[in-house]
CSV table of C-alpha atoms in Angstrom, one decimal:
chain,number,residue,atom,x,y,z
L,1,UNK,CA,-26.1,92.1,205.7
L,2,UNK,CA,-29.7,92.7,207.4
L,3,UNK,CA,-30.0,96.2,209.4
L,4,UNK,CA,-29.0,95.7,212.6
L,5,UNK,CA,-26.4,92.1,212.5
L,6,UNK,CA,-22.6,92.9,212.7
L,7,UNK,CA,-21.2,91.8,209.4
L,8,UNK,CA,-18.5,89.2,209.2
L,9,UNK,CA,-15.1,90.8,208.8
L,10,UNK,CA,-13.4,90.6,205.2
L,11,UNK,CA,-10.5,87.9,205.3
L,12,UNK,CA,-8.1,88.1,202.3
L,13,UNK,CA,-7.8,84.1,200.5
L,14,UNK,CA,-4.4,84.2,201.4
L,15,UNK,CA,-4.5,85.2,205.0
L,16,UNK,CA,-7.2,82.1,205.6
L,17,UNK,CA,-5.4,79.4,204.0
L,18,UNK,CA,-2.5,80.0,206.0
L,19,UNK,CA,-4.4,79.5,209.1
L,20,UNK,CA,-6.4,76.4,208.1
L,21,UNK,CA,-5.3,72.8,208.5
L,22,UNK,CA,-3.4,70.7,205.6
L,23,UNK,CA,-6.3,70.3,203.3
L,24,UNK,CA,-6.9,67.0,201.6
L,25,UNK,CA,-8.0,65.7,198.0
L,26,UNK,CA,-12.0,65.7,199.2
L,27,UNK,CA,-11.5,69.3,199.5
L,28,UNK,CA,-9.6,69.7,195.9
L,29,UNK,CA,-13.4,68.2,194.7
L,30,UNK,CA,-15.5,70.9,196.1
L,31,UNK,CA,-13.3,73.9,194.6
L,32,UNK,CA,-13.6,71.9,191.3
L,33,UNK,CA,-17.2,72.1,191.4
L,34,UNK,CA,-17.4,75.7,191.5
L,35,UNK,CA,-14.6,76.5,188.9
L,36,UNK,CA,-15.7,78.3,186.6
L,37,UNK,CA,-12.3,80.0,185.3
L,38,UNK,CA,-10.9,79.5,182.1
L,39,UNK,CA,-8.1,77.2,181.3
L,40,UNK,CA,-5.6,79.8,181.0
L,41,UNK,CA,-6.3,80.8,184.7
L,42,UNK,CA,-6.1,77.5,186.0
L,43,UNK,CA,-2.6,76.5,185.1
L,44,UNK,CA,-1.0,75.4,188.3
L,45,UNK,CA,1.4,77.9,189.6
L,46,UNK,CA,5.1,76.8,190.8
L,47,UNK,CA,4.7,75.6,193.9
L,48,UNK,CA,6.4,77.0,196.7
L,49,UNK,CA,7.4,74.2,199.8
L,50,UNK,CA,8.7,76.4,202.0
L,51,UNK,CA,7.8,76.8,205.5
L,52,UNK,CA,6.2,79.9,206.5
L,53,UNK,CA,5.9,81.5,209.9
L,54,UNK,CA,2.2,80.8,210.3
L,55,UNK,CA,2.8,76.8,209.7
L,56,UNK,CA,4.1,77.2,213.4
L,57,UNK,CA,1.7,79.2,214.7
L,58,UNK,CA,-0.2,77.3,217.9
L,59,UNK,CA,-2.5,80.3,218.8
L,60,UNK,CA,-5.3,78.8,217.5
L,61,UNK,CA,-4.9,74.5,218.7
L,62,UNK,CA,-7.0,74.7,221.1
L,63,UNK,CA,-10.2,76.2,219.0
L,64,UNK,CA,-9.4,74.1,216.1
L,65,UNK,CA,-9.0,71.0,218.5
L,66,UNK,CA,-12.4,71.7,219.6
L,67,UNK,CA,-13.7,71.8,216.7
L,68,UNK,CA,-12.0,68.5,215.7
L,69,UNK,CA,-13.0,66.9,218.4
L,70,UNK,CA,-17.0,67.7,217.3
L,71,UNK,CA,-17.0,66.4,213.9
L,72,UNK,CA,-18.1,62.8,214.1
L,73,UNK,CA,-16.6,62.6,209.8
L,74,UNK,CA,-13.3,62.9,211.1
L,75,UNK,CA,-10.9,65.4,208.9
L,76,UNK,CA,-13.4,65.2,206.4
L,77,UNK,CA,-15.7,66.9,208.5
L,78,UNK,CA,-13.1,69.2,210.2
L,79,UNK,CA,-12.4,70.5,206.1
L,80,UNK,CA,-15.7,70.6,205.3
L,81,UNK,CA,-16.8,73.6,208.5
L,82,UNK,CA,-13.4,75.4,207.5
L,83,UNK,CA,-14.0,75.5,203.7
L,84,UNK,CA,-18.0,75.8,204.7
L,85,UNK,CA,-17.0,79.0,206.6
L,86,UNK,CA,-14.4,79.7,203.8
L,87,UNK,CA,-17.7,79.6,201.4
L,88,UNK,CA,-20.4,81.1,203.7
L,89,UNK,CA,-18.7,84.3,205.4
L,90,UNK,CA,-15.7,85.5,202.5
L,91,UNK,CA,-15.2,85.6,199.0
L,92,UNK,CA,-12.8,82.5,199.0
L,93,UNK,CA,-15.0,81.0,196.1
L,94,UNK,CA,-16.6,83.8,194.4
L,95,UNK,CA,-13.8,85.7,193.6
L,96,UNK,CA,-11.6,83.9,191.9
L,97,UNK,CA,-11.5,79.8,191.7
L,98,UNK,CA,-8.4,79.4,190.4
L,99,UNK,CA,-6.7,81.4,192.7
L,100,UNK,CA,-8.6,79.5,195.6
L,101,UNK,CA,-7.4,76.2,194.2
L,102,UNK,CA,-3.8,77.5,193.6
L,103,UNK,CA,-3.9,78.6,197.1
L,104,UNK,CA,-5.4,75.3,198.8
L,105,UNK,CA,-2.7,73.1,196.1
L,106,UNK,CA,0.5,75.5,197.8
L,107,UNK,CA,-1.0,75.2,201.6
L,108,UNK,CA,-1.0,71.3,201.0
L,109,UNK,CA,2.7,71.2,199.3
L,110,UNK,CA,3.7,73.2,201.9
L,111,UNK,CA,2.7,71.4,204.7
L,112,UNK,CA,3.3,67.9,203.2
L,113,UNK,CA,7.1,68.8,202.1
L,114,UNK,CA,7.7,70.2,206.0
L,115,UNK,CA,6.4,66.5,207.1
L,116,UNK,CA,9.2,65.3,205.0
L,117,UNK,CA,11.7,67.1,206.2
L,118,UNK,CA,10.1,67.0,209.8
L,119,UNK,CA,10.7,62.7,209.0
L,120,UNK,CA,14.4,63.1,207.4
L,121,UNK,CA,15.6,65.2,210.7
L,122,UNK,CA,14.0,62.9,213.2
L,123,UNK,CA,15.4,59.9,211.5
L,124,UNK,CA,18.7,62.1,210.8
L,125,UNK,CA,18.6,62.7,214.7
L,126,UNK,CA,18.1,59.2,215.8
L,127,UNK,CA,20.9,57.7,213.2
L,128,UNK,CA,23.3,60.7,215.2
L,129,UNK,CA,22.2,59.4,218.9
L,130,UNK,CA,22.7,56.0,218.0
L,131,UNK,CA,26.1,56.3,216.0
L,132,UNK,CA,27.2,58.2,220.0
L,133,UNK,CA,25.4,55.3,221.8
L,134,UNK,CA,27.8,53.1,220.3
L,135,UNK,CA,30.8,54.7,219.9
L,136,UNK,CA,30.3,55.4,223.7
L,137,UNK,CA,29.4,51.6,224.0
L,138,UNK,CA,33.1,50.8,222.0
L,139,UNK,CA,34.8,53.3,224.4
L,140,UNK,CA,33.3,51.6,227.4
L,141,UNK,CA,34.3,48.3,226.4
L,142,UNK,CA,38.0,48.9,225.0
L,143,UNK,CA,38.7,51.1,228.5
L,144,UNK,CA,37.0,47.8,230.8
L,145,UNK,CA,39.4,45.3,228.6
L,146,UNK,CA,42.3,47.9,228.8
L,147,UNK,CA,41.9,48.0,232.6
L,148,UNK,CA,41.0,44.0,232.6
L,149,UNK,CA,44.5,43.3,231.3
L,150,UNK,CA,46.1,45.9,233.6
L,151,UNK,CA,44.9,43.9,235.9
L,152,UNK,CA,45.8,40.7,235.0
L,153,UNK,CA,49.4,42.1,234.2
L,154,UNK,CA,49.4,43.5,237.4
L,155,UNK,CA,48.3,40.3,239.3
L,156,UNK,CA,50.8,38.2,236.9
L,157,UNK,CA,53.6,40.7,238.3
L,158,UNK,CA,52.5,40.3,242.2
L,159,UNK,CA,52.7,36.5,241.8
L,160,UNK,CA,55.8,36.1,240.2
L,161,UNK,CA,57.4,38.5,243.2
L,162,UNK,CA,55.8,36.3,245.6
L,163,UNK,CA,56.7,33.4,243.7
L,164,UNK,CA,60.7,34.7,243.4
L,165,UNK,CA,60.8,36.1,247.3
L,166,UNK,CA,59.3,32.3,248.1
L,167,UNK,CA,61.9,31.1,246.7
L,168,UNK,CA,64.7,33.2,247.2
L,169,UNK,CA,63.8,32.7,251.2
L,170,UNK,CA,63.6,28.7,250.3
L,171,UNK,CA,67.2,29.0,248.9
L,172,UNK,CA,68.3,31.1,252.1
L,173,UNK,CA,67.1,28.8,254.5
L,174,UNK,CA,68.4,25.5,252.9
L,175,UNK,CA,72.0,27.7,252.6
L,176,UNK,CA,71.3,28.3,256.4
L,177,UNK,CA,70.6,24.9,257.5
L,178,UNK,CA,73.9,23.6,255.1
L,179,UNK,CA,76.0,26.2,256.8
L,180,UNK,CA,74.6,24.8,260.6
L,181,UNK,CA,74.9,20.6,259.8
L,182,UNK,CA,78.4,22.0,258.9
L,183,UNK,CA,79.2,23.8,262.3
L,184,UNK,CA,77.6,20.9,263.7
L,185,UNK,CA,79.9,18.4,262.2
L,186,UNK,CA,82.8,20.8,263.0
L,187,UNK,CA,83.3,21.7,259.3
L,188,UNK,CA,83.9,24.8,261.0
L,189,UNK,CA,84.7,26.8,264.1
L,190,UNK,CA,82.2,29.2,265.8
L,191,UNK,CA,85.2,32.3,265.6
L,192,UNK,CA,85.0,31.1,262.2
L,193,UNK,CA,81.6,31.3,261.5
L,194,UNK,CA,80.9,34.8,263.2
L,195,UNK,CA,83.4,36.2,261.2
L,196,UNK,CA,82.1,34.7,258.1
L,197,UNK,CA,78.8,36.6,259.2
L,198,UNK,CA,80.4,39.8,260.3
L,199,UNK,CA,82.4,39.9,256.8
L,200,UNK,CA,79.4,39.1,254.6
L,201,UNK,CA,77.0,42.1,256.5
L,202,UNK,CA,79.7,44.2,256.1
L,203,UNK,CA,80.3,43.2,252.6
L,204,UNK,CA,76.6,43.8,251.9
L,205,UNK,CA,75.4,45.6,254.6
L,206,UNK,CA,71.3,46.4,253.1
L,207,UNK,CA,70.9,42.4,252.4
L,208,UNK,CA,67.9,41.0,254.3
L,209,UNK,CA,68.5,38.3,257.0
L,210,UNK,CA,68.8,34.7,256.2
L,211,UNK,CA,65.0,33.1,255.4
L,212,UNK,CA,63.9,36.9,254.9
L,213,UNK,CA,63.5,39.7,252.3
L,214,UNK,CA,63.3,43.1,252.4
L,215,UNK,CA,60.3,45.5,253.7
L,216,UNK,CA,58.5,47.2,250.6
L,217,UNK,CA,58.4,50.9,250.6
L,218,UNK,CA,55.5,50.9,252.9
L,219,UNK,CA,57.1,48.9,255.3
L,220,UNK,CA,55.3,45.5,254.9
L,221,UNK,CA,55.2,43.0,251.5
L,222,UNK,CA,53.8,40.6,249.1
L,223,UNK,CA,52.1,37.6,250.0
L,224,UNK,CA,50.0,34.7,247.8
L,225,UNK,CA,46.6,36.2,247.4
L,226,UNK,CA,47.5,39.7,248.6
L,227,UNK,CA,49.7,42.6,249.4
L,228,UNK,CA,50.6,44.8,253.2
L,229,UNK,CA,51.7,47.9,254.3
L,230,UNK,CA,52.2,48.9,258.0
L,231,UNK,CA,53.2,51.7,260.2
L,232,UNK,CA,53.7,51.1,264.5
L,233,UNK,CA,50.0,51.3,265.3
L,234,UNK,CA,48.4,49.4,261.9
L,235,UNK,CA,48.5,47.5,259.3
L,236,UNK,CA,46.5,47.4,255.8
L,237,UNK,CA,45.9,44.3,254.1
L,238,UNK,CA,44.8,44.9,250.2
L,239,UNK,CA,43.4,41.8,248.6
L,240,UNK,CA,42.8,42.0,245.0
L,241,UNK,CA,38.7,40.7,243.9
L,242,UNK,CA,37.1,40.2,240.4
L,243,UNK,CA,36.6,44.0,239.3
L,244,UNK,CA,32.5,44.8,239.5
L,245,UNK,CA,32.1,43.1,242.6
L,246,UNK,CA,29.8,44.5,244.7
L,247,UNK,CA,30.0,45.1,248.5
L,248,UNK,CA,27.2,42.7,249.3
L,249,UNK,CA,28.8,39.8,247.5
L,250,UNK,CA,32.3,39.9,249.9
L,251,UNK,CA,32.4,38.0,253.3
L,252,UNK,CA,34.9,39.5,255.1
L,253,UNK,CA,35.5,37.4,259.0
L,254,UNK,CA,38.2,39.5,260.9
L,255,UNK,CA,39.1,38.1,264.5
L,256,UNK,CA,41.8,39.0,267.3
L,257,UNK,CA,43.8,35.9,265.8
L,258,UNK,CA,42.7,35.6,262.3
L,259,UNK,CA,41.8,36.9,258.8
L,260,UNK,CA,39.7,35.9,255.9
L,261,UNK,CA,38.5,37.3,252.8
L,262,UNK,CA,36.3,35.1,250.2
L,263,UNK,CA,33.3,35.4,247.8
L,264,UNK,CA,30.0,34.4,249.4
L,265,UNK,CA,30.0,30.9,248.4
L,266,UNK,CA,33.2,30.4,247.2
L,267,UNK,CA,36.9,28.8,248.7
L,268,UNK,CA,38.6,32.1,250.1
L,269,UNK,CA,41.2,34.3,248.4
L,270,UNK,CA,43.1,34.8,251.6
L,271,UNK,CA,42.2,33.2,254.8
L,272,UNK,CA,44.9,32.2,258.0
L,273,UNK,CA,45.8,33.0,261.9
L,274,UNK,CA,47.4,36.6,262.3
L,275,UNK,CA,51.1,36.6,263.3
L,276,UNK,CA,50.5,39.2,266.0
L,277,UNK,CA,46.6,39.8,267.5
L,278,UNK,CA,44.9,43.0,266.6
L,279,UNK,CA,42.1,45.2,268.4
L,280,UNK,CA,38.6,43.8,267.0
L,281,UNK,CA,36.6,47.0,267.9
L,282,UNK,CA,39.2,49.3,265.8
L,283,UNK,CA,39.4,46.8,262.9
L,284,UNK,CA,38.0,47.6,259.6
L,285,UNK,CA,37.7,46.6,256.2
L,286,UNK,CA,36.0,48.5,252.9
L,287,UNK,CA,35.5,47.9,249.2
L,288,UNK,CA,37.6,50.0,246.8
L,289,UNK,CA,36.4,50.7,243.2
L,290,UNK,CA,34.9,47.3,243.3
L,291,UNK,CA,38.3,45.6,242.9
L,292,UNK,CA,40.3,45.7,245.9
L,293,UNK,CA,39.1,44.9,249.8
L,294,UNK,CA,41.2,46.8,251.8
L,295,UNK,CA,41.1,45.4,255.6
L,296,UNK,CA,42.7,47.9,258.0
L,297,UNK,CA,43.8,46.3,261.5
L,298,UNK,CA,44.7,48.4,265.0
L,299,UNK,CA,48.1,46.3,266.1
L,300,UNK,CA,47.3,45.7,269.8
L,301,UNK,CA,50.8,46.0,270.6
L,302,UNK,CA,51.5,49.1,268.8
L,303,UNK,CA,55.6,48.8,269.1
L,304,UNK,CA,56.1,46.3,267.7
L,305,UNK,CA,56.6,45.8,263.3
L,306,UNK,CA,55.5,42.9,261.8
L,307,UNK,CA,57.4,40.4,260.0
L,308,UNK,CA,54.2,38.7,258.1
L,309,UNK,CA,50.4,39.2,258.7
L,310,UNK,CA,49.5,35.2,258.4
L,311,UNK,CA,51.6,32.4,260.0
L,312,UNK,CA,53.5,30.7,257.1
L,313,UNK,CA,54.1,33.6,254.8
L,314,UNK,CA,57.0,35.1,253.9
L,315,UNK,CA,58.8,37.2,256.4
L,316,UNK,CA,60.2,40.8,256.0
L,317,UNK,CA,63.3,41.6,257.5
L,318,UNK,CA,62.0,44.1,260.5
L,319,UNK,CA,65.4,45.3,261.1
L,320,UNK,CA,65.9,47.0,257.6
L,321,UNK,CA,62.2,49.1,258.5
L,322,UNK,CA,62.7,52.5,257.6
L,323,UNK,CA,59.6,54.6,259.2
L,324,UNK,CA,58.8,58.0,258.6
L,325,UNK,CA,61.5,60.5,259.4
L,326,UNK,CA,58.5,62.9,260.7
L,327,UNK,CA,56.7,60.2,262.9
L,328,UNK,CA,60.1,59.2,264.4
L,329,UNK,CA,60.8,62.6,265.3
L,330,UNK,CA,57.6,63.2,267.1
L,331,UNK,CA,57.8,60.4,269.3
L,332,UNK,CA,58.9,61.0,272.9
L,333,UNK,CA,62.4,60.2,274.0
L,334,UNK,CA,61.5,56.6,275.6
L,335,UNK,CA,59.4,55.5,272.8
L,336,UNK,CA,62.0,57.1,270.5
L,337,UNK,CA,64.5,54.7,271.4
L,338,UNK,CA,62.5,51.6,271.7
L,339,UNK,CA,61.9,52.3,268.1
L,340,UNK,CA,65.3,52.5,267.4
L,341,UNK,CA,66.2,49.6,269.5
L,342,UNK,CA,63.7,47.3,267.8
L,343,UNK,CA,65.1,48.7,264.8
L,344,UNK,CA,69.0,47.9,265.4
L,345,UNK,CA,69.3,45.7,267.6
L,346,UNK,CA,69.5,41.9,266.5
């Protein structure tokens, strides 16, 4: 080097391939120029494709970038400064060309057989996510369709209790009104007849009255289009919707005197005059897990129990009410007995 410039550092052929980009066949051309080695040196070694620490190595993207980014020939111009530096400021050509091309032919292998397997893991990866996509998609559909048919079953059931406690009333008032055109006609004597009535509640004391069935286990019942539950101060009305159905898609119309429920645009599921009024202001209805609309109503005379929420349903038998032990026993000794009385007494 002239007196007084700092000399280049020495970098070893090995140490610089490593660092430079994936070379290409134009540079293959320019070591062939200057190989001078015999044959015997330039039988191609056994190329070794496996990654090496340094293929990894982003310390130096942002200089190479730059340099990229100022070579109007593209990657032929990028390879062209590195092997130019490669030529001007080592021994990368002089020293032995057949190692230089051995090491330019492993740095390619190398890099090209990581694109491959680079390729086969991404498309490995994606084949993976989208085998999960759809059994998750499969699961998703079999549990809606599982639940769908619950459902349905469900709703098949409610319909065909209605259905039977329609007609088991039906058959109990037509028995009734027999049994009264024959006291009328004096089939039979009043004495008669109350001990008749006296025999058969004490022969089945639990049986509902005559035209009535019995309260379910929350104290109301089944109706067409919907089922009710009450205690002394409300009553909940659940009405069964098409599952998915979104709050915004409900009309929901609660009065003092009435009730209805319908799709916006459509006839309604449930829709009649209350038996008993209810308190507007502390009446309320929500949408549970987009299947069920569950209207909550604040009796106005809160001691009295419901027989039926709309006029014309079927009637529960209010004497066979069983309320909560617990509540019973914190009501007050006059209220207590009301309770009782409306419970008892005919």
């Amino acid at each position: 080097a002239p007196r007084g410039a700092r000399a280049a550092p020495f970098l070893s052929p090995s140490t610089l391939c490593r660092r430079a980009l994936s070379a290409r066949s134009g540079a293959m051309a320019v070591i062939e120029e200057v190989d001078a080695a015999p044959a015997a040196a330039r039988e191609p070694a056994l190329e070794d494709t496996r990654s090496t620490p340094h293929m990894d190595d982003e310390r130096f993207d942002a200089m190479l970038l730059g340099v990229a980014q100022q070579q109007e020939g593209g990657i032929d111009g990028l390879l062209d400064v590195m092997f130019g530096f490669l030529r001007r400021k080592t021994d990368f050509f002089s020293v032995d060309a057949a190692r230089a091309r051995d090491a330019v032919t492993s740095a390619l292998s190398r890099q090209l057989a990581r694109v491959g397997r680079d390729a086969a893991a991404a498309a490995e990866e994606r084949a993976q996510n989208a085998a999960r996509d759809a059994e998750r998609k499969a699961g998703a559909a079999s549990k809606a369709a599982a639940q769908s048919a619950a459902r349905e079953a469900e709703e098949a059931a409610r319909k065909e209790r209605v259905a039977k406690a329609k007609a088991e009333a039906e058959a109990a008032l037509k028995a009734k009104r027999q049994e009264d055109e024959a006291k009328a006609r004096g089939k039979a004597k009043a004495a008669d007849g109350e001990l008749e009535e006296e025999e058969a509640e004490a022969a089945d004391p639990d049986a509902p009255a005559a035209g009535k069935v019995l309260p379910s286990a929350g104290n109301g019942g089944e109706a067409d289009g919907y089922t009710w539950t009450q205690t002394l101060s409300e009553v909940e009305v659940r009405v069964l919707v098409p599952q998915g159905t979104p709050a915004r898609a409900l009309d929901v119309r609660i009065s003092k005197n009435a009730l209805s429920v319908a799709l916006k645009g459509q006839e309604p599921i449930v829709s009649g005059d209350l038996s008993k009024p209810v308190v507007v202001d502390e009446s309320m209805w929500s949408l549970e897990d987009k299947t069920w609309v569950v209207v909550t109503f604040t009796k106005v005379d809160q001691m009295c129990w419901w027989s039926c929420v709309l006029e014309g349903d079927v009637e529960i038998d209010t004497q066979k009410v069983v309320p909560e032990n617990s509540k019973l026993g914190d009501l007050d000794g006059e209220t207590r007995s009301t309770v009782e009385k409306m419970m008892y007494d005919p």
